[in-house]
């Protein structure tokens, strides 16, 4: 089964950087490649008519209106965006996003048939105190009664951009926990310090359907190695 591999460029890049990235990225895999540029470059990516799915890094919880700095699900649709990350820990932290707002975003995307990628993940003290299961239960609460397929990004906060990665059995356990609460048909991507050396083992895990790649996606050759490792 093909996996979902997302390049989350975060707030990095410029037109020249991305043009070079496109020429250096060679993909021979059958996996689904999603590119998530900063929102101001979504249209630039869209106009390139690339062979990869365009993914947004966030969306407004509102339909439209006086919400300065926001972009809505209809605007994403207008640009040809097919999927959208929501609830990323950096957005939760910087924009004070809460679970109920993330659920609103989820619904707005569903209404426009854009695939939401719902990010969740525990801080370090939760893992150290063996409370991961309760934490995941709470963070996914609003999705427990959803029968449709949902894509979750499991991204432990302490693993994002730190070079630290959970043990393979911890990743597998977290994925099983999400499925226990939300249903077996859910897809789980892993994110947090994925790179060319650790990707193969992580993507081999039975419960893992793909990866969210931050830092390592800025290097097109390394991102290609990750995309081709499974
Ligand atoms: P990282 O980021 O790969 O740089 O840890 C992953 C993410 O935040 O999606």
PDB file of C-alpha atoms and ligand atoms in Angstrom:
ATOM      1  CA  UNK A   1       0.000   0.000   0.000  1.00  0.00           C
ATOM      2  CA  UNK A   2       1.341   3.390  -0.894  1.00  0.00           C
ATOM      3  CA  UNK A   3       2.307   5.668   1.985  1.00  0.00           C
ATOM      4  CA  UNK A   4       1.639   9.384   2.452  1.00  0.00           C
ATOM      5  CA  UNK A   5       4.825  11.432   2.705  1.00  0.00           C
ATOM      6  CA  UNK A   6       4.435  15.135   3.486  1.00  0.00           C
ATOM      7  CA  UNK A   7       7.069  17.837   3.113  1.00  0.00           C
ATOM      8  CA  UNK A   8       6.147  20.475   5.677  1.00  0.00           C
ATOM      9  CA  UNK A   9       8.320  23.418   4.684  1.00  0.00           C
ATOM     10  CA  UNK A  10       7.035  25.489   7.657  1.00  0.00           C
ATOM     11  CA  UNK A  11       8.162  29.162   7.362  1.00  0.00           C
ATOM     12  CA  UNK A  12      11.109  28.417   5.068  1.00  0.00           C
ATOM     13  CA  UNK A  13      11.922  29.066   1.426  1.00  0.00           C
ATOM     14  CA  UNK A  14      11.441  31.673  -1.287  1.00  0.00           C
ATOM     15  CA  UNK A  15      10.710  31.403  -5.038  1.00  0.00           C
ATOM     16  CA  UNK A  16      14.346  30.693  -5.934  1.00  0.00           C
ATOM     17  CA  UNK A  17      14.672  28.130  -3.183  1.00  0.00           C
ATOM     18  CA  UNK A  18      11.545  26.280  -4.327  1.00  0.00           C
ATOM     19  CA  UNK A  19      12.503  26.390  -8.022  1.00  0.00           C
ATOM     20  CA  UNK A  20      15.818  24.732  -7.123  1.00  0.00           C
ATOM     21  CA  UNK A  21      14.002  22.273  -4.890  1.00  0.00           C
ATOM     22  CA  UNK A  22      11.692  21.225  -7.748  1.00  0.00           C
ATOM     23  CA  UNK A  23      14.627  20.593 -10.081  1.00  0.00           C
ATOM     24  CA  UNK A  24      16.547  18.580  -7.480  1.00  0.00           C
ATOM     25  CA  UNK A  25      13.665  16.452  -6.220  1.00  0.00           C
ATOM     26  CA  UNK A  26      13.482  13.168  -8.118  1.00  0.00           C
ATOM     27  CA  UNK A  27      10.793  10.770  -7.040  1.00  0.00           C
ATOM     28  CA  UNK A  28      10.608   7.196  -8.286  1.00  0.00           C
ATOM     29  CA  UNK A  29       8.341   5.901  -5.570  1.00  0.00           C
ATOM     30  CA  UNK A  30       4.663   5.017  -5.786  1.00  0.00           C
ATOM     31  CA  UNK A  31       4.027   6.844  -2.519  1.00  0.00           C
ATOM     32  CA  UNK A  32       1.757   9.871  -2.321  1.00  0.00           C
ATOM     33  CA  UNK A  33       3.897  12.979  -2.067  1.00  0.00           C
ATOM     34  CA  UNK A  34       2.271  16.036  -0.474  1.00  0.00           C
ATOM     35  CA  UNK A  35       3.998  19.414  -0.487  1.00  0.00           C
ATOM     36  CA  UNK A  36       3.039  21.953   2.192  1.00  0.00           C
ATOM     37  CA  UNK A  37       4.610  25.349   1.436  1.00  0.00           C
ATOM     38  CA  UNK A  38       4.054  28.517   3.455  1.00  0.00           C
ATOM     39  CA  UNK A  39       0.552  29.764   2.562  1.00  0.00           C
ATOM     40  CA  UNK A  40       1.801  32.782   0.572  1.00  0.00           C
ATOM     41  CA  UNK A  41       3.438  30.320  -1.856  1.00  0.00           C
ATOM     42  CA  UNK A  42       0.444  28.021  -2.353  1.00  0.00           C
ATOM     43  CA  UNK A  43      -0.520  29.806  -5.558  1.00  0.00           C
ATOM     44  CA  UNK A  44       3.072  29.738  -6.812  1.00  0.00           C
ATOM     45  CA  UNK A  45       3.102  25.946  -6.275  1.00  0.00           C
ATOM     46  CA  UNK A  46      -0.349  25.595  -7.807  1.00  0.00           C
ATOM     47  CA  UNK A  47       0.699  27.403 -10.994  1.00  0.00           C
ATOM     48  CA  UNK A  48       3.641  25.046 -11.448  1.00  0.00           C
ATOM     49  CA  UNK A  49       1.179  22.192 -12.111  1.00  0.00           C
ATOM     50  CA  UNK A  50       3.428  19.776 -10.247  1.00  0.00           C
ATOM     51  CA  UNK A  51       2.737  16.097 -10.079  1.00  0.00           C
ATOM     52  CA  UNK A  52       2.402  16.243  -6.302  1.00  0.00           C
ATOM     53  CA  UNK A  53      -0.538  16.955  -4.066  1.00  0.00           C
ATOM     54  CA  UNK A  54      -0.706  20.488  -2.740  1.00  0.00           C
ATOM     55  CA  UNK A  55      -1.184  20.661   1.031  1.00  0.00           C
ATOM     56  CA  UNK A  56      -1.802  23.722   3.204  1.00  0.00           C
ATOM     57  CA  UNK A  57      -0.162  24.175   6.624  1.00  0.00           C
ATOM     58  CA  UNK A  58      -3.362  25.517   8.173  1.00  0.00           C
ATOM     59  CA  UNK A  59      -6.846  26.889   7.473  1.00  0.00           C
ATOM     60  CA  UNK A  60      -9.239  29.280   9.152  1.00  0.00           C
ATOM     61  CA  UNK A  61     -11.943  27.889  11.412  1.00  0.00           C
ATOM     62  CA  UNK A  62     -14.269  30.495   9.877  1.00  0.00           C
ATOM     63  CA  UNK A  63     -16.230  30.381   6.627  1.00  0.00           C
ATOM     64  CA  UNK A  64     -15.305  33.943   5.552  1.00  0.00           C
ATOM     65  CA  UNK A  65     -15.487  37.474   6.911  1.00  0.00           C
ATOM     66  CA  UNK A  66     -13.553  40.007   8.971  1.00  0.00           C
ATOM     67  CA  UNK A  67     -10.724  37.714  10.105  1.00  0.00           C
ATOM     68  CA  UNK A  68      -7.492  39.488   9.167  1.00  0.00           C
ATOM     69  CA  UNK A  69      -4.580  37.159   8.266  1.00  0.00           C
ATOM     70  CA  UNK A  70      -6.766  34.063   7.863  1.00  0.00           C
ATOM     71  CA  UNK A  71      -7.302  31.936   4.763  1.00  0.00           C
ATOM     72  CA  UNK A  72     -10.431  29.865   4.376  1.00  0.00           C
ATOM     73  CA  UNK A  73     -11.186  26.375   3.082  1.00  0.00           C
ATOM     74  CA  UNK A  74     -12.882  27.817  -0.048  1.00  0.00           C
ATOM     75  CA  UNK A  75      -9.732  29.803  -0.833  1.00  0.00           C
ATOM     76  CA  UNK A  76      -7.667  26.635  -0.550  1.00  0.00           C
ATOM     77  CA  UNK A  77     -10.073  24.855  -2.869  1.00  0.00           C
ATOM     78  CA  UNK A  78      -9.791  27.767  -5.310  1.00  0.00           C
ATOM     79  CA  UNK A  79      -6.004  27.242  -5.462  1.00  0.00           C
ATOM     80  CA  UNK A  80      -6.250  23.504  -6.044  1.00  0.00           C
ATOM     81  CA  UNK A  81      -5.216  22.502  -2.521  1.00  0.00           C
ATOM     82  CA  UNK A  82      -6.171  18.882  -1.826  1.00  0.00           C
ATOM     83  CA  UNK A  83      -5.126  18.435   1.810  1.00  0.00           C
ATOM     84  CA  UNK A  84      -4.426  20.557   4.870  1.00  0.00           C
ATOM     85  CA  UNK A  85      -2.499  20.110   8.107  1.00  0.00           C
ATOM     86  CA  UNK A  86      -4.476  21.196  11.168  1.00  0.00           C
ATOM     87  CA  UNK A  87      -3.569  21.230  14.843  1.00  0.00           C
ATOM     88  CA  UNK A  88       0.170  21.251  14.266  1.00  0.00           C
ATOM     89  CA  UNK A  89       1.818  21.793  17.645  1.00  0.00           C
ATOM     90  CA  UNK A  90       3.532  24.948  16.388  1.00  0.00           C
ATOM     91  CA  UNK A  91       0.140  26.427  15.389  1.00  0.00           C
ATOM     92  CA  UNK A  92      -1.435  25.244  18.629  1.00  0.00           C
ATOM     93  CA  UNK A  93       1.325  27.014  20.545  1.00  0.00           C
ATOM     94  CA  UNK A  94       1.899  30.180  18.497  1.00  0.00           C
ATOM     95  CA  UNK A  95      -1.748  30.845  17.655  1.00  0.00           C
ATOM     96  CA  UNK A  96      -3.223  29.425  20.887  1.00  0.00           C
ATOM     97  CA  UNK A  97      -5.341  27.011  18.884  1.00  0.00           C
ATOM     98  CA  UNK A  98      -7.551  24.746  20.951  1.00  0.00           C
ATOM     99  CA  UNK A  99      -9.147  21.374  20.210  1.00  0.00           C
ATOM    100  CA  UNK A 100     -12.614  22.849  19.542  1.00  0.00           C
ATOM    101  CA  UNK A 101     -11.174  25.268  16.941  1.00  0.00           C
ATOM    102  CA  UNK A 102      -9.226  22.460  15.316  1.00  0.00           C
ATOM    103  CA  UNK A 103     -12.464  20.516  15.053  1.00  0.00           C
ATOM    104  CA  UNK A 104     -14.131  23.527  13.353  1.00  0.00           C
ATOM    105  CA  UNK A 105     -11.265  23.594  10.853  1.00  0.00           C
ATOM    106  CA  UNK A 106     -11.727  19.857  10.291  1.00  0.00           C
ATOM    107  CA  UNK A 107     -15.379  20.407   9.439  1.00  0.00           C
ATOM    108  CA  UNK A 108     -14.687  23.351   7.143  1.00  0.00           C
ATOM    109  CA  UNK A 109     -12.203  21.215   5.203  1.00  0.00           C
ATOM    110  CA  UNK A 110     -14.548  18.231   5.044  1.00  0.00           C
ATOM    111  CA  UNK A 111     -17.284  20.471   3.623  1.00  0.00           C
ATOM    112  CA  UNK A 112     -14.933  21.359   0.761  1.00  0.00           C
ATOM    113  CA  UNK A 113     -13.628  17.790   0.334  1.00  0.00           C
ATOM    114  CA  UNK A 114     -10.082  18.809   1.294  1.00  0.00           C
ATOM    115  CA  UNK A 115      -8.322  16.042   3.293  1.00  0.00           C
ATOM    116  CA  UNK A 116      -7.556  17.190   6.845  1.00  0.00           C
ATOM    117  CA  UNK A 117      -4.328  15.900   8.423  1.00  0.00           C
ATOM    118  CA  UNK A 118      -5.064  16.199  12.142  1.00  0.00           C
ATOM    119  CA  UNK A 119      -1.891  16.547  14.215  1.00  0.00           C
ATOM    120  CA  UNK A 120      -1.723  15.398  17.799  1.00  0.00           C
ATOM    121  CA  UNK A 121       1.097  14.439  20.166  1.00  0.00           C
ATOM    122  CA  UNK A 122       2.165  14.628  23.773  1.00  0.00           C
ATOM    123  CA  UNK A 123       4.669  16.859  25.567  1.00  0.00           C
ATOM    124  CA  UNK A 124       7.650  15.198  27.261  1.00  0.00           C
ATOM    125  CA  UNK A 125       6.308  15.247  30.827  1.00  0.00           C
ATOM    126  CA  UNK A 126       3.223  13.328  29.692  1.00  0.00           C
ATOM    127  CA  UNK A 127       5.413  10.586  28.231  1.00  0.00           C
ATOM    128  CA  UNK A 128       7.663  10.538  31.308  1.00  0.00           C
ATOM    129  CA  UNK A 129       4.635  10.151  33.566  1.00  0.00           C
ATOM    130  CA  UNK A 130       3.186   7.329  31.452  1.00  0.00           C
ATOM    131  CA  UNK A 131       0.074   9.339  30.613  1.00  0.00           C
ATOM    132  CA  UNK A 132       0.281   9.127  26.802  1.00  0.00           C
ATOM    133  CA  UNK A 133      -2.865   7.047  26.417  1.00  0.00           C
ATOM    134  CA  UNK A 134      -5.033   9.453  28.443  1.00  0.00           C
ATOM    135  CA  UNK A 135      -3.531  12.398  26.591  1.00  0.00           C
ATOM    136  CA  UNK A 136      -4.286  10.916  23.173  1.00  0.00           C
ATOM    137  CA  UNK A 137      -7.794   9.996  24.299  1.00  0.00           C
ATOM    138  CA  UNK A 138      -8.462  13.613  25.286  1.00  0.00           C
ATOM    139  CA  UNK A 139      -6.840  15.132  22.182  1.00  0.00           C
ATOM    140  CA  UNK A 140      -8.876  12.927  19.840  1.00  0.00           C
ATOM    141  CA  UNK A 141     -12.141  13.155  21.804  1.00  0.00           C
ATOM    142  CA  UNK A 142     -14.074  15.043  19.134  1.00  0.00           C
ATOM    143  CA  UNK A 143     -13.181  12.414  16.526  1.00  0.00           C
ATOM    144  CA  UNK A 144     -14.241   9.308  18.489  1.00  0.00           C
ATOM    145  CA  UNK A 145     -17.613   9.006  16.776  1.00  0.00           C
ATOM    146  CA  UNK A 146     -16.367   9.571  13.236  1.00  0.00           C
ATOM    147  CA  UNK A 147     -16.810   6.513  11.063  1.00  0.00           C
ATOM    148  CA  UNK A 148     -15.074   7.964   8.008  1.00  0.00           C
ATOM    149  CA  UNK A 149     -11.371   7.594   7.404  1.00  0.00           C
ATOM    150  CA  UNK A 150      -9.322  10.373   9.046  1.00  0.00           C
ATOM    151  CA  UNK A 151      -5.596  10.965   8.660  1.00  0.00           C
ATOM    152  CA  UNK A 152      -3.838  11.706  11.958  1.00  0.00           C
ATOM    153  CA  UNK A 153      -0.288  12.971  12.288  1.00  0.00           C
ATOM    154  CA  UNK A 154       1.228  11.594  15.493  1.00  0.00           C
ATOM    155  CA  UNK A 155       3.935  14.084  16.390  1.00  0.00           C
ATOM    156  CA  UNK A 156       5.281  13.981  19.956  1.00  0.00           C
ATOM    157  CA  UNK A 157       6.142  17.588  20.839  1.00  0.00           C
ATOM    158  CA  UNK A 158       9.537  16.634  22.226  1.00  0.00           C
ATOM    159  CA  UNK A 159      10.504  14.977  18.931  1.00  0.00           C
ATOM    160  CA  UNK A 160       9.725  17.920  16.611  1.00  0.00           C
ATOM    161  CA  UNK A 161      12.896  19.576  15.380  1.00  0.00           C
ATOM    162  CA  UNK A 162      14.953  18.109  18.243  1.00  0.00           C
ATOM    163  CA  UNK A 163      16.664  15.117  16.635  1.00  0.00           C
ATOM    164  CA  UNK A 164      14.979  12.901  19.264  1.00  0.00           C
ATOM    165  CA  UNK A 165      12.706  10.114  18.095  1.00  0.00           C
ATOM    166  CA  UNK A 166      10.504   7.785  20.172  1.00  0.00           C
ATOM    167  CA  UNK A 167      11.308   4.090  20.248  1.00  0.00           C
ATOM    168  CA  UNK A 168       9.625   2.104  17.485  1.00  0.00           C
ATOM    169  CA  UNK A 169       7.341   0.326  19.938  1.00  0.00           C
ATOM    170  CA  UNK A 170       6.298   3.694  21.414  1.00  0.00           C
ATOM    171  CA  UNK A 171       5.308   4.934  17.947  1.00  0.00           C
ATOM    172  CA  UNK A 172       3.401   1.724  17.277  1.00  0.00           C
ATOM    173  CA  UNK A 173       1.677   1.907  20.664  1.00  0.00           C
ATOM    174  CA  UNK A 174       0.567   5.522  20.053  1.00  0.00           C
ATOM    175  CA  UNK A 175      -0.829   4.582  16.628  1.00  0.00           C
ATOM    176  CA  UNK A 176      -2.748   1.662  18.164  1.00  0.00           C
ATOM    177  CA  UNK A 177      -4.116   3.967  20.840  1.00  0.00           C
ATOM    178  CA  UNK A 178      -5.441   6.418  18.223  1.00  0.00           C
ATOM    179  CA  UNK A 179      -7.134   3.526  16.411  1.00  0.00           C
ATOM    180  CA  UNK A 180      -8.532   2.137  19.659  1.00  0.00           C
ATOM    181  CA  UNK A 181     -10.353   5.419  20.319  1.00  0.00           C
ATOM    182  CA  UNK A 182     -11.123   6.557  16.761  1.00  0.00           C
ATOM    183  CA  UNK A 183     -11.499   3.322  14.794  1.00  0.00           C
ATOM    184  CA  UNK A 184      -9.362   0.884  12.854  1.00  0.00           C
ATOM    185  CA  UNK A 185      -9.912   2.626   9.525  1.00  0.00           C
ATOM    186  CA  UNK A 186      -7.902   5.694  10.595  1.00  0.00           C
ATOM    187  CA  UNK A 187      -4.562   6.408   8.956  1.00  0.00           C
ATOM    188  CA  UNK A 188      -1.580   7.404  11.092  1.00  0.00           C
ATOM    189  CA  UNK A 189       1.440   9.361   9.920  1.00  0.00           C
ATOM    190  CA  UNK A 190       4.475   9.798  12.150  1.00  0.00           C
ATOM    191  CA  UNK A 191       6.244  13.162  12.444  1.00  0.00           C
ATOM    192  CA  UNK A 192       9.172  14.402  14.531  1.00  0.00           C
ATOM    193  CA  UNK A 193      12.844  14.405  13.462  1.00  0.00           C
ATOM    194  CA  UNK A 194      12.341  11.971  10.576  1.00  0.00           C
ATOM    195  CA  UNK A 195      15.478  11.805   8.458  1.00  0.00           C
ATOM    196  CA  UNK A 196      17.280   9.608   5.943  1.00  0.00           C
ATOM    197  CA  UNK A 197      18.665   7.350   8.704  1.00  0.00           C
ATOM    198  CA  UNK A 198      15.560   6.608  10.748  1.00  0.00           C
ATOM    199  CA  UNK A 199      12.821   6.725   8.071  1.00  0.00           C
ATOM    200  CA  UNK A 200      13.068   3.128   6.879  1.00  0.00           C
ATOM    201  CA  UNK A 201      12.424   1.547  10.289  1.00  0.00           C
ATOM    202  CA  UNK A 202       9.607   3.950  11.128  1.00  0.00           C
ATOM    203  CA  UNK A 203       7.852   3.622   7.783  1.00  0.00           C
ATOM    204  CA  UNK A 204       8.115  -0.159   7.994  1.00  0.00           C
ATOM    205  CA  UNK A 205       5.886  -0.215  11.074  1.00  0.00           C
ATOM    206  CA  UNK A 206       2.598  -1.926  10.363  1.00  0.00           C
ATOM    207  CA  UNK A 207       0.506   0.792  12.009  1.00  0.00           C
ATOM    208  CA  UNK A 208       2.232   3.695  10.240  1.00  0.00           C
ATOM    209  CA  UNK A 209       0.820   4.949   6.942  1.00  0.00           C
ATOM    210  CA  UNK A 210       3.317   7.675   6.225  1.00  0.00           C
ATOM    211  CA  UNK A 211       5.391  10.561   7.533  1.00  0.00           C
ATOM    212  CA  UNK A 212       5.319  14.285   8.156  1.00  0.00           C
ATOM    213  CA  UNK A 213       8.774  15.577   7.397  1.00  0.00           C
ATOM    214  CA  UNK A 214       9.841  19.037   8.586  1.00  0.00           C
ATOM    215  CA  UNK A 215      13.552  19.934   8.667  1.00  0.00           C
ATOM    216  CA  UNK A 216      14.700  17.076   6.403  1.00  0.00           C
ATOM    217  CA  UNK A 217      12.239  18.096   3.669  1.00  0.00           C
ATOM    218  CA  UNK A 218      14.219  21.285   3.018  1.00  0.00           C
ATOM    219  CA  UNK A 219      16.859  19.114   1.386  1.00  0.00           C
ATOM    220  CA  UNK A 220      15.209  17.704  -1.776  1.00  0.00           C
ATOM    221  CA  UNK A 221      17.692  14.820  -2.020  1.00  0.00           C
ATOM    222  CA  UNK A 222      17.119  13.758   1.565  1.00  0.00           C
ATOM    223  CA  UNK A 223      13.355  14.112   1.154  1.00  0.00           C
ATOM    224  CA  UNK A 224      13.543  11.899  -1.951  1.00  0.00           C
ATOM    225  CA  UNK A 225      15.467   9.257   0.053  1.00  0.00           C
ATOM    226  CA  UNK A 226      12.734   9.314   2.700  1.00  0.00           C
ATOM    227  CA  UNK A 227       9.985   9.082   0.090  1.00  0.00           C
ATOM    228  CA  UNK A 228      11.734   6.154  -1.551  1.00  0.00           C
ATOM    229  CA  UNK A 229      12.616   4.279   1.630  1.00  0.00           C
ATOM    230  CA  UNK A 230       9.331   2.392   1.758  1.00  0.00           C
TER     231      UNK A 230
HETATM  232  P1  LIG B   1      10.726  17.972  12.037  1.00  0.00           P
HETATM  233  O1  LIG B   1       9.243  18.549  11.984  1.00  0.00           O
HETATM  234  O2  LIG B   1      10.819  16.882  11.012  1.00  0.00           O
HETATM  235  O3  LIG B   1      11.609  19.132  11.747  1.00  0.00           O
HETATM  236  O4  LIG B   1      10.917  17.428  13.428  1.00  0.00           O
HETATM  237  C1  LIG B   1       8.148  17.693  11.773  1.00  0.00           C
HETATM  238  C2  LIG B   1       6.866  18.480  11.810  1.00  0.00           C
HETATM  239  O5  LIG B   1       6.766  19.426  12.594  1.00  0.00           O
HETATM  240  O6  LIG B   1       5.931  18.182  11.038  1.00  0.00           O
END
